[in-house]
Coordinates of C-alpha atoms in Angstrom, one line a residue:
M288 CA -19.3 -105.9 34.2
E289 CA -16.3 -108.1 33.5
T290 CA -13.2 -107.5 31.8
N291 CA -12.0 -109.5 29.0
Y292 CA -8.6 -110.0 28.8
S293 CA -8.8 -111.2 25.8
V294 CA -10.8 -108.8 23.5
I295 CA -7.6 -106.4 24.9
F296 CA -5.0 -108.4 24.4
M297 CA -6.2 -108.6 21.1
T298 CA -7.1 -104.7 20.7
I299 CA -3.2 -104.1 21.5
I300 CA -2.3 -106.7 18.8
N301 CA -4.0 -105.1 16.1
F302 CA -3.3 -101.9 17.2
C303 CA 0.8 -103.0 16.6
I304 CA -0.1 -104.4 13.5
L305 CA -1.7 -101.4 12.5
V306 CA 1.1 -98.9 13.5
A307 CA 4.0 -101.3 12.3
I308 CA 1.7 -101.2 8.2
L309 CA 1.4 -97.8 8.4
K310 CA 5.2 -97.2 9.8
H311 CA 5.9 -99.3 6.8
F312 CA 3.9 -97.8 3.9
F313 CA 3.3 -94.2 5.2
W314 CA 5.9 -93.1 8.6
D315 CA 8.7 -92.2 5.7
K316 CA 6.3 -89.6 3.8
I317 CA 4.8 -88.3 7.0
K318 CA 8.3 -87.7 8.2
G319 CA 9.6 -86.4 4.8
I320 CA 6.8 -83.9 4.6
I321 CA 6.8 -82.9 7.9
N322 CA 10.8 -82.2 7.7
E323 CA 10.2 -80.2 4.2
R324 CA 7.5 -77.9 6.3
Q325 CA 10.2 -77.8 9.2
D326 CA 12.7 -77.0 6.6
F327 CA 10.6 -74.5 4.6
V328 CA 9.7 -72.8 8.0
D329 CA 13.6 -72.2 9.1
E330 CA 14.6 -71.1 5.6
Q331 CA 11.7 -69.2 5.6
L332 CA 12.3 -67.6 9.2
L333 CA 15.8 -66.7 7.9
K334 CA 14.9 -65.0 5.2
V335 CA 12.8 -63.0 7.6
D336 CA 15.8 -62.3 9.6
E337 CA 18.2 -61.8 6.6
D338 CA 15.6 -58.9 5.5
S339 CA 15.3 -57.7 8.5
E340 CA 18.5 -56.9 8.7
K341 CA 18.8 -55.1 5.4
A342 CA 15.8 -53.3 6.3
R343 CA 17.7 -52.0 8.6
M344 CA 20.8 -51.4 7.1
Y345 CA 18.6 -49.6 4.3
L346 CA 16.8 -47.4 7.6
L347 CA 20.2 -46.6 8.3
E348 CA 21.5 -45.7 5.0
N349 CA 18.5 -43.4 4.3
Q350 CA 18.7 -41.6 7.6
R351 CA 22.1 -41.0 6.8
I352 CA 21.4 -39.5 3.2
L353 CA 18.1 -37.5 4.4
Q354 CA 20.2 -36.0 7.2
T355 CA 23.5 -35.4 4.7
A356 CA 20.7 -33.6 2.6
K357 CA 19.4 -31.9 5.4
E358 CA 23.1 -30.1 6.5
E359 CA 23.5 -29.8 2.7
G360 CA 20.4 -28.3 2.5
K361 CA 21.6 -25.7 5.4
K362 CA 24.7 -25.1 3.7
I363 CA 22.7 -24.1 0.7
T364 CA 20.3 -22.0 2.2
E365 CA 22.9 -20.4 4.6
S366 CA 24.5 -19.3 0.9
Q367 CA 21.8 -17.7 -0.3
K368 CA 21.0 -16.3 2.9
E369 CA 24.5 -14.4 2.5
K370 CA 24.2 -13.6 -0.9
A371 CA 20.6 -12.1 -0.7
N372 CA 22.0 -10.0 2.0
K373 CA 25.6 -9.2 0.2
V374 CA 23.1 -7.9 -2.6
Y375 CA 20.5 -6.3 -0.2
D376 CA 23.8 -4.4 0.5
E377 CA 24.9 -3.6 -2.3
I378 CA 21.6 -1.8 -3.4
V379 CA 21.7 -0.2 -0.3
E380 CA 25.1 1.4 -0.5
D381 CA 24.3 1.9 -4.2
A382 CA 21.1 4.1 -3.3
N383 CA 23.0 5.6 -0.9
E384 CA 25.7 6.9 -3.6
E385 CA 22.9 7.8 -5.9
A386 CA 21.1 10.0 -2.9
K387 CA 24.0 11.6 -2.3
S388 CA 25.5 12.3 -6.0
L389 CA 21.4 13.7 -6.0
L390 CA 22.0 15.7 -2.8
E391 CA 25.2 17.2 -4.3
R392 CA 23.6 17.7 -8.1
A393 CA 20.6 19.9 -6.1
K394 CA 23.1 21.2 -3.9
T395 CA 25.3 22.7 -7.1
D396 CA 21.7 23.6 -8.8
I397 CA 20.8 25.5 -5.7
Q398 CA 24.1 27.2 -6.2
R399 CA 24.0 27.7 -9.6
E400 CA 20.3 29.3 -9.1
K401 CA 21.7 31.7 -6.4
E402 CA 24.5 32.8 -7.9
K403 CA 22.2 33.5 -11.2
A404 CA 19.5 35.2 -9.0
E405 CA 22.7 37.2 -7.1
Y406 CA 23.7 37.9 -10.7
E407 CA 20.1 39.5 -12.1
I408 CA 19.6 41.4 -8.4
K409 CA 23.1 43.0 -9.0
K410 CA 22.7 43.7 -13.0
Q411 CA 18.9 45.2 -12.5
A412 CA 20.8 47.1 -9.5
V413 CA 23.2 48.2 -11.9
D414 CA 20.9 49.4 -14.4
L415 CA 18.7 51.0 -11.7
A416 CA 21.4 53.1 -10.6
I417 CA 22.2 54.1 -14.1
E418 CA 18.6 54.6 -14.6
L419 CA 18.9 56.6 -11.7
S420 CA 21.6 58.8 -12.7
I421 CA 20.3 59.1 -16.1
K422 CA 17.2 60.6 -14.4
A423 CA 19.5 62.8 -12.2
L424 CA 21.7 64.0 -14.6
E425 CA 18.8 64.8 -17.1
E426 CA 16.9 66.8 -14.4
N427 CA 17.7 69.4 -11.8
I428 CA 16.9 67.5 -8.7
D429 CA 15.8 69.2 -5.5
E430 CA 15.8 66.7 -2.2
S431 CA 12.7 65.8 -2.0
K432 CA 13.1 64.6 -5.5
H433 CA 16.3 63.1 -5.1
R434 CA 14.6 61.4 -2.2
E435 CA 12.0 59.6 -4.0
L436 CA 14.2 58.5 -6.6
I437 CA 16.1 56.5 -4.0
S438 CA 13.3 54.8 -2.1
N439 CA 12.3 54.2 -5.8
F440 CA 15.5 52.3 -6.0
I441 CA 15.4 50.6 -2.8
T442 CA 11.7 49.4 -3.5
K443 CA 13.1 48.0 -7.2
V444 CA 15.9 46.5 -5.8
G445 CA 14.2 45.1 -2.6
M446 CA 15.8 46.4 0.5

């Protein structure tokens, strides 16, 4: 196979003419489109960087707000817990005072009932003694009858 230099030379010249024509009519448009696309990509990258920075700032702000809310919630919880403990202590104290008051009233009632019972016993003893004296005065009592009356008296009094 023989190399034909004239065909190669003509092909190179045709290629150069084609490039010159394409450059003259289309190169500026292609370069403009490429530059526009490059500018658009650069703007998008810059916007992504800005948005990323904003997102990071929002994240930090939200974390700070969340931490503040947690601390405030903890303070509120502690405050309510202290109030509840205070109310609990007051309720227990009131209950203890009420129990003491009831105990004192019960003791007073028991003492009053005891005194009333003692009074009734003394009254019955006096009544029985009077009755015994009346019987003793009404009858001539011999010693056995006297012992029987005393025994009955003791039985009634409960000694």
